[in-house]
Short mmCIF file of C-alpha atoms in Angstrom, two decimals:
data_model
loop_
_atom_site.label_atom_id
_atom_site.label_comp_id
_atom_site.label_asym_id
_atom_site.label_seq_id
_atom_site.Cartn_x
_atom_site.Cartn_y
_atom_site.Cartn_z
CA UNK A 119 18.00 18.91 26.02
CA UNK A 120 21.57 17.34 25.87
CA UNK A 121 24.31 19.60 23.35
CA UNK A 122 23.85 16.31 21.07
CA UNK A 123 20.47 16.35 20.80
CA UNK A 124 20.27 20.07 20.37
CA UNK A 125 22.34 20.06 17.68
CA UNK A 126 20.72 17.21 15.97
CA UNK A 127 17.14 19.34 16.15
CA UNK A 128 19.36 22.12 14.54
CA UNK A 129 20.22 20.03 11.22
CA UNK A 130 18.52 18.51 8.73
CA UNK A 131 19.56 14.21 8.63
CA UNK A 132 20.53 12.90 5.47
CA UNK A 133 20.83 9.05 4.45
CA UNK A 134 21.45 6.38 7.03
CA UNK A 135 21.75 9.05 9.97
CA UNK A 136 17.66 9.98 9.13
CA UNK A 137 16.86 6.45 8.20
CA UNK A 138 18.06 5.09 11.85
CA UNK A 139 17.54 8.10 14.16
CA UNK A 140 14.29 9.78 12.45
CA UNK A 141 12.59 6.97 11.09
CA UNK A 142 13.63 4.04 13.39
CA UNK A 143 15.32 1.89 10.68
CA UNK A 144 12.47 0.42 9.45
CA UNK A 145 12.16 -2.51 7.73
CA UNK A 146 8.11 -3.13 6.31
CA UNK A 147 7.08 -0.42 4.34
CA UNK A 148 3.66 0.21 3.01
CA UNK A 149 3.71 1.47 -0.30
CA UNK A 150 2.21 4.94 -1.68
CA UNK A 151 -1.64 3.76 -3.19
CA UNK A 152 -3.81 6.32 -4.60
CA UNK A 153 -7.21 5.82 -2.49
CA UNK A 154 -5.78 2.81 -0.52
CA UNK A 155 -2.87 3.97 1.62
CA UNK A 156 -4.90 6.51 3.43
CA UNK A 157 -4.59 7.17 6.62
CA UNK A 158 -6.90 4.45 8.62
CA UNK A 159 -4.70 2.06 6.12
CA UNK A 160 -1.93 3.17 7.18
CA UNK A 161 -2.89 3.01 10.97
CA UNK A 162 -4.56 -0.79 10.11
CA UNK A 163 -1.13 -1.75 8.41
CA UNK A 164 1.15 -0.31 11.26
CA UNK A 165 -1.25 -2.54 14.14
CA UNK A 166 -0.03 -5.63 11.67
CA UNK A 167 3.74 -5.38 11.49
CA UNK A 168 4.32 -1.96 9.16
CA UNK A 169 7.14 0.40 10.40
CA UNK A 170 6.64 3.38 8.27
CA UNK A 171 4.11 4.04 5.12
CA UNK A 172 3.37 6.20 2.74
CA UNK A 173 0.37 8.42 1.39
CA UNK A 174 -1.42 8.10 -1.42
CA UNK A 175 0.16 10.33 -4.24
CA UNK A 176 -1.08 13.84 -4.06
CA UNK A 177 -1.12 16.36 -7.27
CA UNK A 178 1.36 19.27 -6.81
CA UNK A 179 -0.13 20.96 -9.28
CA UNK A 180 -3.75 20.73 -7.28
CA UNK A 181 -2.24 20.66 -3.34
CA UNK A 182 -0.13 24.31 -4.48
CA UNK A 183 -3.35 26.40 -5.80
CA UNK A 184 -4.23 29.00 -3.62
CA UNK A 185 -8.20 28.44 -3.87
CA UNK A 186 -7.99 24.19 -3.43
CA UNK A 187 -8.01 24.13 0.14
CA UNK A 188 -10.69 21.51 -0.23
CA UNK A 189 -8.68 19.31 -2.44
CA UNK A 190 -5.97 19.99 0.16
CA UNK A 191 -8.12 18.91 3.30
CA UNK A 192 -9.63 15.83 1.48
CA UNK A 193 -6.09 14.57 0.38
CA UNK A 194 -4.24 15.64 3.64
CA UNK A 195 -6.20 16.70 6.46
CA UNK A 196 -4.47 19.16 8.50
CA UNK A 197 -7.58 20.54 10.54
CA UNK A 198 -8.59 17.10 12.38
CA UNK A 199 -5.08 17.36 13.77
CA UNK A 200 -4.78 12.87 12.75
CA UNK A 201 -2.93 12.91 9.63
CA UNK A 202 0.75 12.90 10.88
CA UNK A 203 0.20 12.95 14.48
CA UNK A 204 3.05 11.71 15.87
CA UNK A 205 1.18 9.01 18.29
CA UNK A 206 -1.01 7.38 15.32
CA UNK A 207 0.74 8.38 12.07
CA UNK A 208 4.54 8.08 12.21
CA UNK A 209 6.70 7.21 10.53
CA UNK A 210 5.23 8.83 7.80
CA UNK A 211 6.20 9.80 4.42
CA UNK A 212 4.21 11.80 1.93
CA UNK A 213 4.17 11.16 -1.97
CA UNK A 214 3.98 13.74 -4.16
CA UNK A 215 3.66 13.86 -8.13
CA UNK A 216 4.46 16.71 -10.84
CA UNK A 217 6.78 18.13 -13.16
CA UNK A 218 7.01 21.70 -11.51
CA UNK A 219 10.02 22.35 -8.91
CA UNK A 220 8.25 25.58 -7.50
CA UNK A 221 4.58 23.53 -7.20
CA UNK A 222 6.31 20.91 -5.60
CA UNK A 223 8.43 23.18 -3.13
CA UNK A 224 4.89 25.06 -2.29
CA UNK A 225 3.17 22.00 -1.84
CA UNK A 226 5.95 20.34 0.21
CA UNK A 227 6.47 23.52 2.43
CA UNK A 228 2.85 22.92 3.55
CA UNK A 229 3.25 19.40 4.67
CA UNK A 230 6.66 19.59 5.93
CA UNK A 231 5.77 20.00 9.34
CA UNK A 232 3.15 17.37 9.26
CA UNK A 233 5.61 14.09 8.12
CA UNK A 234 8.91 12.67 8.42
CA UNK A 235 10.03 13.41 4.67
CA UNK A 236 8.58 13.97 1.11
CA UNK A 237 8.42 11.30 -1.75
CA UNK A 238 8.89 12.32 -5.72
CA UNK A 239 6.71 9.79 -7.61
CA UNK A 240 8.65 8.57 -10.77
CA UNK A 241 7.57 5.43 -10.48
CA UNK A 242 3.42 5.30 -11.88
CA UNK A 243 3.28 3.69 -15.11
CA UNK A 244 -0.64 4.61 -15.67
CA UNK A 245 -2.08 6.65 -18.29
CA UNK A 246 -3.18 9.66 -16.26
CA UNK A 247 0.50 10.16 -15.67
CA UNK A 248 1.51 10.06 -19.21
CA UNK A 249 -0.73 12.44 -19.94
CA UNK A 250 0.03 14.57 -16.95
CA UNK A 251 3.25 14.11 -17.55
CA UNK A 252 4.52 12.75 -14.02
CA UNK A 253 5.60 9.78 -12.35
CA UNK A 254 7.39 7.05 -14.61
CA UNK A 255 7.30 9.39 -17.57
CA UNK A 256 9.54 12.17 -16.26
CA UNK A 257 11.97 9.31 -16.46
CA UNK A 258 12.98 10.66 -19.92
CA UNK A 259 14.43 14.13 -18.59
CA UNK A 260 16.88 13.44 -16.22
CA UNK A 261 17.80 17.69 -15.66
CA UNK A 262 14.18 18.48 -15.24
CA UNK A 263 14.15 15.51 -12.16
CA UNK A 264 17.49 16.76 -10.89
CA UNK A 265 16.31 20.19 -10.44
CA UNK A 266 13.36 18.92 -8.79
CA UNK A 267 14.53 16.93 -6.52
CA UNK A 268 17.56 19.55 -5.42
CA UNK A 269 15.31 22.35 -5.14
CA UNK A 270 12.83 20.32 -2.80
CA UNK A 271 16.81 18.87 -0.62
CA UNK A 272 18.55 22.80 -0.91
CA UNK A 273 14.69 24.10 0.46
CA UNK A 274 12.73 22.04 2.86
CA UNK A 275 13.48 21.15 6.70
CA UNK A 276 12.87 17.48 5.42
CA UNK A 277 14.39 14.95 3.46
CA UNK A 278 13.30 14.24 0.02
CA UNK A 279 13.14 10.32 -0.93
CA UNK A 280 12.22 9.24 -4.64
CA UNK A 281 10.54 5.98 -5.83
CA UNK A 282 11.52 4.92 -9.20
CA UNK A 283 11.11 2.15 -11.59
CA UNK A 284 13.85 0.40 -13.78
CA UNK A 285 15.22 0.68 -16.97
CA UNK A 286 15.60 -2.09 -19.37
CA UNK A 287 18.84 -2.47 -18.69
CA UNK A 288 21.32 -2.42 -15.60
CA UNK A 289 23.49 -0.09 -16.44
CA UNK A 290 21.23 2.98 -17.13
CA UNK A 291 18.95 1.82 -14.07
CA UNK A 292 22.37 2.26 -11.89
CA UNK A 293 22.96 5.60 -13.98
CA UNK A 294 20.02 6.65 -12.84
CA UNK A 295 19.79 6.09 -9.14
CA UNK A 296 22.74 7.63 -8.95
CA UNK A 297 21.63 10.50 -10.67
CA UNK A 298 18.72 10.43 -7.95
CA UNK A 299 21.35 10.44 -4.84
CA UNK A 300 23.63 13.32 -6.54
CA UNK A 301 20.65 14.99 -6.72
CA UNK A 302 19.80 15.18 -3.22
CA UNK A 303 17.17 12.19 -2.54
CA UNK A 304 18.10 10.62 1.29
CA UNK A 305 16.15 7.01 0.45
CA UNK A 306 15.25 5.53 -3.02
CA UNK A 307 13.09 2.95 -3.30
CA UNK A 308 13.46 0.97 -6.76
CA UNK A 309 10.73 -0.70 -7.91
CA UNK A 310 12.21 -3.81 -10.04
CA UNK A 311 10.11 -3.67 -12.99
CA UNK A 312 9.73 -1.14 -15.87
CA UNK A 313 7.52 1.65 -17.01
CA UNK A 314 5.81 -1.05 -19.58
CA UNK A 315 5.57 -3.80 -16.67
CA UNK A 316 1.82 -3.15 -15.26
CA UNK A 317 -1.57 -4.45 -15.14
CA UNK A 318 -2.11 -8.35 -16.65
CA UNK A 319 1.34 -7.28 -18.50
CA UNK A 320 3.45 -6.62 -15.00
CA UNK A 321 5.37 -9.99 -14.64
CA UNK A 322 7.62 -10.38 -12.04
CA UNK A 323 10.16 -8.10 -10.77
CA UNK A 324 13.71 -7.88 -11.65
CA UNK A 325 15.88 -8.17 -7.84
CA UNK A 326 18.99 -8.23 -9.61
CA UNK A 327 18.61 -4.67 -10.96
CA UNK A 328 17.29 -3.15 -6.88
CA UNK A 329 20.73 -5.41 -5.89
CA UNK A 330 22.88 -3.31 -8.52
CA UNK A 331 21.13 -0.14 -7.24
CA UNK A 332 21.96 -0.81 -3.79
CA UNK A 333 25.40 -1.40 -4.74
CA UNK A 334 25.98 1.56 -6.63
CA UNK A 335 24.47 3.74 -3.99
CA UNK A 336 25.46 5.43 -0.70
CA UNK A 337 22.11 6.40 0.37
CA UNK A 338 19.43 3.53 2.36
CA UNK A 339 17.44 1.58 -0.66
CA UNK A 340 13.96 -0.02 -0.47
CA UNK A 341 12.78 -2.36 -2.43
CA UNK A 342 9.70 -3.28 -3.67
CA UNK A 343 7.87 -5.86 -5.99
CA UNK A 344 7.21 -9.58 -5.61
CA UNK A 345 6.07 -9.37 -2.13
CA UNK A 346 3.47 -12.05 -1.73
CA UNK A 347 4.48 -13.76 1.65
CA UNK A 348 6.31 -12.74 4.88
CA UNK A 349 8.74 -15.47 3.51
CA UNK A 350 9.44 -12.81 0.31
CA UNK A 351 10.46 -10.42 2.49
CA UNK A 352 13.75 -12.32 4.05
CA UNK A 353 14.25 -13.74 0.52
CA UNK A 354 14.35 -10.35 -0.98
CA UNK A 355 16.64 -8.61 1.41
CA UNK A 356 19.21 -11.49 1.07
CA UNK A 357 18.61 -11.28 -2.93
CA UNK A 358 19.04 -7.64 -3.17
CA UNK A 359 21.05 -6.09 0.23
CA UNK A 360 18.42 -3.50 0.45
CA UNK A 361 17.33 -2.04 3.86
CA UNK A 362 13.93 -2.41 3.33
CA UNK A 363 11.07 -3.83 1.70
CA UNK A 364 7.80 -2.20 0.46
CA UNK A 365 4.76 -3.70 -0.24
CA UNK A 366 1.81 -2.25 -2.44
CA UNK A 367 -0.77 -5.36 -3.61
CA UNK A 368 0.54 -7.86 -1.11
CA UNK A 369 0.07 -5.07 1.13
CA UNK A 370 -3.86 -4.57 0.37
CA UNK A 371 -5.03 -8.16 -0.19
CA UNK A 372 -3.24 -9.33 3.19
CA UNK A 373 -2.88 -6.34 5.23
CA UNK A 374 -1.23 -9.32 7.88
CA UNK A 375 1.56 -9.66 5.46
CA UNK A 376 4.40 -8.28 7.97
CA UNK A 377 2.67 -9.67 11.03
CA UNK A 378 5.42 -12.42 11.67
CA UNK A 379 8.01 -9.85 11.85
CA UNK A 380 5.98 -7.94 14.50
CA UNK A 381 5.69 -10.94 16.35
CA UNK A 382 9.09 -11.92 16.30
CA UNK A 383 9.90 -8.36 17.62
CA UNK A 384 7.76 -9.09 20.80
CA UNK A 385 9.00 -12.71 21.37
CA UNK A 386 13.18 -11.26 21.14
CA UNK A 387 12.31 -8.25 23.39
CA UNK A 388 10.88 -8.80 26.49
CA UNK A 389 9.61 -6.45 28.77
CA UNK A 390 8.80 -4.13 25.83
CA UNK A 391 5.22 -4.44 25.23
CA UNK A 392 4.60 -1.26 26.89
CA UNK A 393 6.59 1.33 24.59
CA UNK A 394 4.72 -0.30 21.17
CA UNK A 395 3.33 1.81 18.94
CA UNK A 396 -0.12 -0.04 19.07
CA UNK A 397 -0.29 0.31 23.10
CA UNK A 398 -3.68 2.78 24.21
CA UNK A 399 -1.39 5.43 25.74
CA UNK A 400 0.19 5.85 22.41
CA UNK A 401 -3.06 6.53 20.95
CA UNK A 402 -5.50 9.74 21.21
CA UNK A 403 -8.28 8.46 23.47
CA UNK A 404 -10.72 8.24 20.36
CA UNK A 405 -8.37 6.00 18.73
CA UNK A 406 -7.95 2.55 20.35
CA UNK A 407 -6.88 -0.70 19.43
CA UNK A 408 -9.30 -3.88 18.13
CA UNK A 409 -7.27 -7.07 19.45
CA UNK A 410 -10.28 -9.10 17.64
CA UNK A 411 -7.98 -10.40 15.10
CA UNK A 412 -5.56 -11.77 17.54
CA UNK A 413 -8.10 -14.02 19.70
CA UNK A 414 -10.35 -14.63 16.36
CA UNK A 415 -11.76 -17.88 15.95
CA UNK A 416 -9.24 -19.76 12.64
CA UNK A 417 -5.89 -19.89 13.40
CA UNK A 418 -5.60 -23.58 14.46
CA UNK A 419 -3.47 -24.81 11.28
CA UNK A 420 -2.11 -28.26 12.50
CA UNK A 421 1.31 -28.55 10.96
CA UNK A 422 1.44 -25.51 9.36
CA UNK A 423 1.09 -22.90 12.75
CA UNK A 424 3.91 -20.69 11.44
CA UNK A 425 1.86 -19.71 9.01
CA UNK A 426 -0.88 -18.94 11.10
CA UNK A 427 0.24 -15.42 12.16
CA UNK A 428 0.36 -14.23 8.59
CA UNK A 429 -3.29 -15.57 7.40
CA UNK A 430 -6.26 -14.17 9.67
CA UNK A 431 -9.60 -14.28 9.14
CA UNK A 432 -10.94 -11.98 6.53
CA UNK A 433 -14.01 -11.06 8.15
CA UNK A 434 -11.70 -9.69 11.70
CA UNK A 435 -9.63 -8.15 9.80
CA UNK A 436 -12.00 -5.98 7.87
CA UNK A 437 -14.29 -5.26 10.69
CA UNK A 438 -10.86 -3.95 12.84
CA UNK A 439 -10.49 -1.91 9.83
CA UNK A 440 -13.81 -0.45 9.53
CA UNK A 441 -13.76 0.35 13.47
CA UNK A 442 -10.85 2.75 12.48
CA UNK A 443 -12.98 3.94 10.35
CA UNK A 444 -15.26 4.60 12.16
CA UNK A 445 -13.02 6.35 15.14
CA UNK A 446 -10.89 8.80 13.18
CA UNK A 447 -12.38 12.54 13.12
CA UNK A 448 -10.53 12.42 9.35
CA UNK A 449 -12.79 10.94 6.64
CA UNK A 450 -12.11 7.94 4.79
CA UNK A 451 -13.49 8.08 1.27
CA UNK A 452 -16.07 5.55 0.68
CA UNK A 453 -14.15 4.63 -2.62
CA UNK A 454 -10.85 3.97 -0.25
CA UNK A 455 -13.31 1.53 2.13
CA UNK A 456 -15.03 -0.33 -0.68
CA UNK A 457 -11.72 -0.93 -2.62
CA UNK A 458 -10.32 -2.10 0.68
CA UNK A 459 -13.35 -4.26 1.66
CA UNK A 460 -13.31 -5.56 -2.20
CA UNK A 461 -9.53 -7.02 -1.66
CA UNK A 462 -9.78 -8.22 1.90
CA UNK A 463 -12.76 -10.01 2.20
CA UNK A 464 -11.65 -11.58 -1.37
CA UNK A 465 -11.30 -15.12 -0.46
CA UNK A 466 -14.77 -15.23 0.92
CA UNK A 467 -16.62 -13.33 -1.52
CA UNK A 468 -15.40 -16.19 -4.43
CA UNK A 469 -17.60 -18.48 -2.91
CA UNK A 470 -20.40 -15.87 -1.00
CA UNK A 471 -20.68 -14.26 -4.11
CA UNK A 472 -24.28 -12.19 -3.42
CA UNK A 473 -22.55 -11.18 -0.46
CA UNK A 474 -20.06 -9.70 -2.94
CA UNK A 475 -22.94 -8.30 -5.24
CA UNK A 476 -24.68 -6.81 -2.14
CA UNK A 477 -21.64 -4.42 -1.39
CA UNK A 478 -21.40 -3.69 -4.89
CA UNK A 479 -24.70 -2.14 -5.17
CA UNK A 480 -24.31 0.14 -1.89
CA UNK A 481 -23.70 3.68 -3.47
CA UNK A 482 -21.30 6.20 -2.89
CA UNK A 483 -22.88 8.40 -0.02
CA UNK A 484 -22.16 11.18 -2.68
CA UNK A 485 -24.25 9.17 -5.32
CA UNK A 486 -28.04 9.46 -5.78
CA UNK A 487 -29.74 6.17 -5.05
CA UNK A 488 -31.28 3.94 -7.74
CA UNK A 489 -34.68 4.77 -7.87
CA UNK A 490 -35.93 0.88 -8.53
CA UNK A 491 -33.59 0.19 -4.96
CA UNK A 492 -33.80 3.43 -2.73
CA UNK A 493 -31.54 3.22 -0.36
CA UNK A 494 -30.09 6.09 1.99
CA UNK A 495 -26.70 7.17 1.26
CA UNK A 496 -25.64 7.85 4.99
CA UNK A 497 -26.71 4.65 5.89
CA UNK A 498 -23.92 2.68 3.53
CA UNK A 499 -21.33 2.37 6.07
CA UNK A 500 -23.96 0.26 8.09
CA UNK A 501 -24.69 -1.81 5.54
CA UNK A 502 -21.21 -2.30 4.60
CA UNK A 503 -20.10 -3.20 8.14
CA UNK A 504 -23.52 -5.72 7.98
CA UNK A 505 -22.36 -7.29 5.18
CA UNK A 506 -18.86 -8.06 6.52
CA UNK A 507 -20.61 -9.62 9.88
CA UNK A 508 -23.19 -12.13 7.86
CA UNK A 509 -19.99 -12.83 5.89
CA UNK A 510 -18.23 -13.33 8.98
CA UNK A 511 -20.75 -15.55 10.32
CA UNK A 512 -20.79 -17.83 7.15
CA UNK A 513 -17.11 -18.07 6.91
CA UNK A 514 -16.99 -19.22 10.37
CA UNK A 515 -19.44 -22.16 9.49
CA UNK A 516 -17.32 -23.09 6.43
CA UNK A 517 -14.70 -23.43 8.93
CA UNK A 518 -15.95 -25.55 11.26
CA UNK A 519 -17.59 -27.59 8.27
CA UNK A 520 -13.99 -28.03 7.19
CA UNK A 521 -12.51 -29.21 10.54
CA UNK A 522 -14.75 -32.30 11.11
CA UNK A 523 -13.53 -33.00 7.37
CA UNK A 524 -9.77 -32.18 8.28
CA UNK A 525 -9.46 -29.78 5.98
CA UNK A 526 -9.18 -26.93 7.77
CA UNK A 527 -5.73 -26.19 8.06
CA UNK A 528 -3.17 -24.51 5.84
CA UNK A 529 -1.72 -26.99 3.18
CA UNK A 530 1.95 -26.52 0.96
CA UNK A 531 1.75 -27.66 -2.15
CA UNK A 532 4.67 -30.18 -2.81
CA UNK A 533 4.98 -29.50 -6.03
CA UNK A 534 4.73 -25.49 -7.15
CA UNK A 535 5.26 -24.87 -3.17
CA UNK A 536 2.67 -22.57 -2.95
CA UNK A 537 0.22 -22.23 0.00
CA UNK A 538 -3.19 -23.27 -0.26
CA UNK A 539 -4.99 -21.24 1.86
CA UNK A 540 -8.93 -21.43 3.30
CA UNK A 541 -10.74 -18.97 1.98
CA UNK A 542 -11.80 -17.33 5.37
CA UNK A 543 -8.12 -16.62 5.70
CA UNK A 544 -5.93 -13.45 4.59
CA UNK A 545 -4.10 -14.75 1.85
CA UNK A 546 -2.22 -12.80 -1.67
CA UNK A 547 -3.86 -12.65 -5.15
CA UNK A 548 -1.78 -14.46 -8.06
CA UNK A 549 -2.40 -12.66 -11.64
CA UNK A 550 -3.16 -15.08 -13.80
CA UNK A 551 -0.12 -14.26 -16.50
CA UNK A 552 -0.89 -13.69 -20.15
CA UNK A 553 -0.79 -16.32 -22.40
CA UNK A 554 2.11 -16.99 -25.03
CA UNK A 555 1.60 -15.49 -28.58
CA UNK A 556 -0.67 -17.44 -31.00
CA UNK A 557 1.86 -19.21 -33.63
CA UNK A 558 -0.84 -17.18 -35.86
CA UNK A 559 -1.55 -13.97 -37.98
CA UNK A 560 -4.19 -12.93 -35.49
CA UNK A 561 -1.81 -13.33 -32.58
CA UNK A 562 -1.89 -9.62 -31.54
CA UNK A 563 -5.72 -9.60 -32.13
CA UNK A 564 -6.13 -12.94 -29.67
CA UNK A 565 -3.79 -11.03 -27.30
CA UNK A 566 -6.06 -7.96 -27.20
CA UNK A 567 -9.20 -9.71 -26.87
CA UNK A 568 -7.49 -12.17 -23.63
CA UNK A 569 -6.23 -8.24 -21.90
CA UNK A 570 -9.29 -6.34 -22.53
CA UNK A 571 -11.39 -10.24 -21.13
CA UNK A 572 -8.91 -9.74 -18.38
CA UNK A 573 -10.17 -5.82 -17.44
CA UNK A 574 -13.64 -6.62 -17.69
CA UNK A 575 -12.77 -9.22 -14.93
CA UNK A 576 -11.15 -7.22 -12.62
CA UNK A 577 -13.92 -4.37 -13.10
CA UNK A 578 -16.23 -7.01 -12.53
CA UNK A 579 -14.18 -7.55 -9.06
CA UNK A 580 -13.39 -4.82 -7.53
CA UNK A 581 -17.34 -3.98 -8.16
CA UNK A 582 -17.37 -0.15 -8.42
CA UNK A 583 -14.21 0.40 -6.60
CA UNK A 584 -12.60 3.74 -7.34
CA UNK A 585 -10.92 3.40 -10.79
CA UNK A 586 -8.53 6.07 -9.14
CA UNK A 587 -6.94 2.88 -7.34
CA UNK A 588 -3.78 1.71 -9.12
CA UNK A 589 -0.12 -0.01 -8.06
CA UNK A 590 2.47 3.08 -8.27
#
């Protein structure tokens, strides 16, 4: 070991010095998803054009009991020697949540071998976390977040990184972050909309504030919100200056979203292909790649071929994901692969719809069958992954039904710009926004009625999916 290298292992890197020489200088980040950004996600998303993600959020409170080394294994498995592994799961960051420095330093110190740097959540809006009193909600005690994030930078061998969410205005936002890097957090990643901004009520987020952040701040930034094409990516770096972008939805509907920059990688540096991440000797032997998506049957687009890397079939791209599945020693929670399976496979299922309603009546292998339709727990990952191959099979007859009508290709609309993409291909999910107030006494009734029409839809949807899964 060269006296510079040495002495690098000997230190803990801060801010751009860990960003560049720990974590690669990343660019395409996969956001921190309770049930979705576990760790056959995050393996799926890397193969696609990721360079670092997240974990799901994990409870301090939970992960730092003595007697929860179950809820420890199940939300970061340590004995199948996977999560973290440097050839398969790097560079990783893991998320936790709480309002306890010492739980958080315990349940950091445990995990601190295992990942590149730990992640304060201030950032989910939901309920649970207003209850628990975590997340976006600590954002009204600004000593109680100092002290937690300088105990976990003054204690652990690791950086500590915080994701946030903006304030109303620009100038306590900036305030803020900057109260974040004084602190001790290495990398903040802004989310640009605010603690009221989520669900059918999330609108679009605010780049201007992230910019302002950016500005104010010595440390790297990511940002993250309105990521719905490759194309958002460039547009948001320019808009904002940050070093990064993150991507949580656009991430799980279109797990191809940051396959153009991969792909440009491989194009500018030749003679490369052999040091990828995604190559077999990277991999432990029982881990190897699925190239299915790349010689997949769908990507002729005519005039529109530089789209073509971003949308893949639906039906590839979940099967490559269930073979992961299927090859890690570390269990994926059948709530994680339904939810996943739900989003993906999206397109199709609008117009396969019993398709749809057949993987919505599999059960949780943990569930007891319906008595009127037995059917054997163990066996739902079969019939999952049999779904997704008739599915397959249809889509791939819709296709070729469309080419001898010439309709198969991707299309631009002139007018809104938007893509119009087939439905066997990968493609983002547009919230329909809420409508404008009634010019009525009974607006804030109508209103209610339209949001709670609007979560019966989407529980309709995601057809049992975990109701754990939520945007941080």
């Amino acid at each position: 070991m060269s006296s510079e290298n040495a002495a690098l292992s000997s230190r803990k890197l801060t801010g751009y010095e860990f960003y560049h020489r720990i974590l690669g200088s990343p660019k395409y980040v996969v956001a921190p998803m309770v049930d979705q950004s576990e760790l056959a996600w995050r393996i799926f998303s890397r193969r696609h054009g990721a360079h670092i993600a997240y974990t799901p959020m994990i409870n301090s409170k939970h992960y730092s009991a003595v007697k929860n080394k179950g809820f420890r294994e199940a939300n970061f498995s340590i004995l199948n020697k996977e999560e973290g592994n440097s050839k398969i799961d790097r560079p990783l960051i893991v998320q936790f949540c709480g309002n306890d420095p010492d739980q958080l330093l315990k349940s950091a110190k445990l995990l601190e071998d295992h990942c590149d740097a730990v992640d304060l959540n201030l950032g989910c809006p939901q309920d649970i976390a207003k209850r628990g009193n975590y997340g976006a909600f600590l954002q009204d005690d600004w000593d109680l977040i100092y002290r937690i994030i300088n105990t976990l930078h003054l204690n652990l061998k690791i950086p500590v990184t915080a994701k946030f969410r903006v304030f109303s205005t620009v100038e306590k936002t900036v305030e803020y972050a900057k109260m974040l890097e004084r602190a001790g957090a290495q990398i903040l990643t802004c989310h640009g909309r605010t603690r009221e901004q989520r669900g059918v009520l999330a609108g679009l987020a605010d780049w201007s504030k992230i910019k302002a952040v950016k500005e104010a701040v010595s440390v790297p930034v990511f940002a993250n919100g309105n990521i719905l094409y490759f194309s958002d990516v460039d547009a948001c770096l320019e808009a904002t200056g940050a070093d990064a972008v993150m991507s949580a939805e656009g991430n799980l509907y279109n797990p191809a979203i940051f396959r153009p920059g991969l792909l440009s990688l491989a194009n500018s540096e030749e003679n490369e292909a052999d040091s990828s991440p995604n190559e077999h000797e990277s991999q432990p032997e029982h881990i190897s790649d699925n190239p299915s998506a790349e010689t997949s049957p769908g990507l002729d687009m005519g005039e529109t071929t530089k789209f073509s890397s971003e949308h893949l079939p639906i039906a590839d791209l979940a099967l490559e994901y269930l073979e992961i599945v299927k090859q890690l020693k570390t269990p994926t929670e059948w709530s994680a692969i339904k939810g996943h399976l739900f989003k993906v496979l999206r397109p199709g299922f609008v117009k396969h719809t019993d398709l749809r309603d057949r993987l919505g009546k599999i059960p949780s292998p943990k569930a007891k069958p319906n008595m009127d339709e037995p059917v054997e727990p163990k066996g739902g990952f079969d019939q999952a992954e049999g779904i997704v191959q008739e599915l397959k099979e249809r889509l791939e007859n819709d296709m070729l039904e469309a080419e001898k009508e010439g309709k198969a290709g991707i299309k631009v609309d002139p007018e809104t710009g938007r893509r119009i993409v087939p439905h066997w291909l990968s493609q983002p999910y547009f919230r329909p926004p809420p409508p404008p107030p009634p010019p009525n006494k009974r607006s804030k009734k109508d209103i209610r009625e339209y949001l709670d029409a609007r979560k019966e839809e989407k529980e309709r949807e995601t057809q049992e999916a975990s109701d754990k899964v939520a945007p941080l």
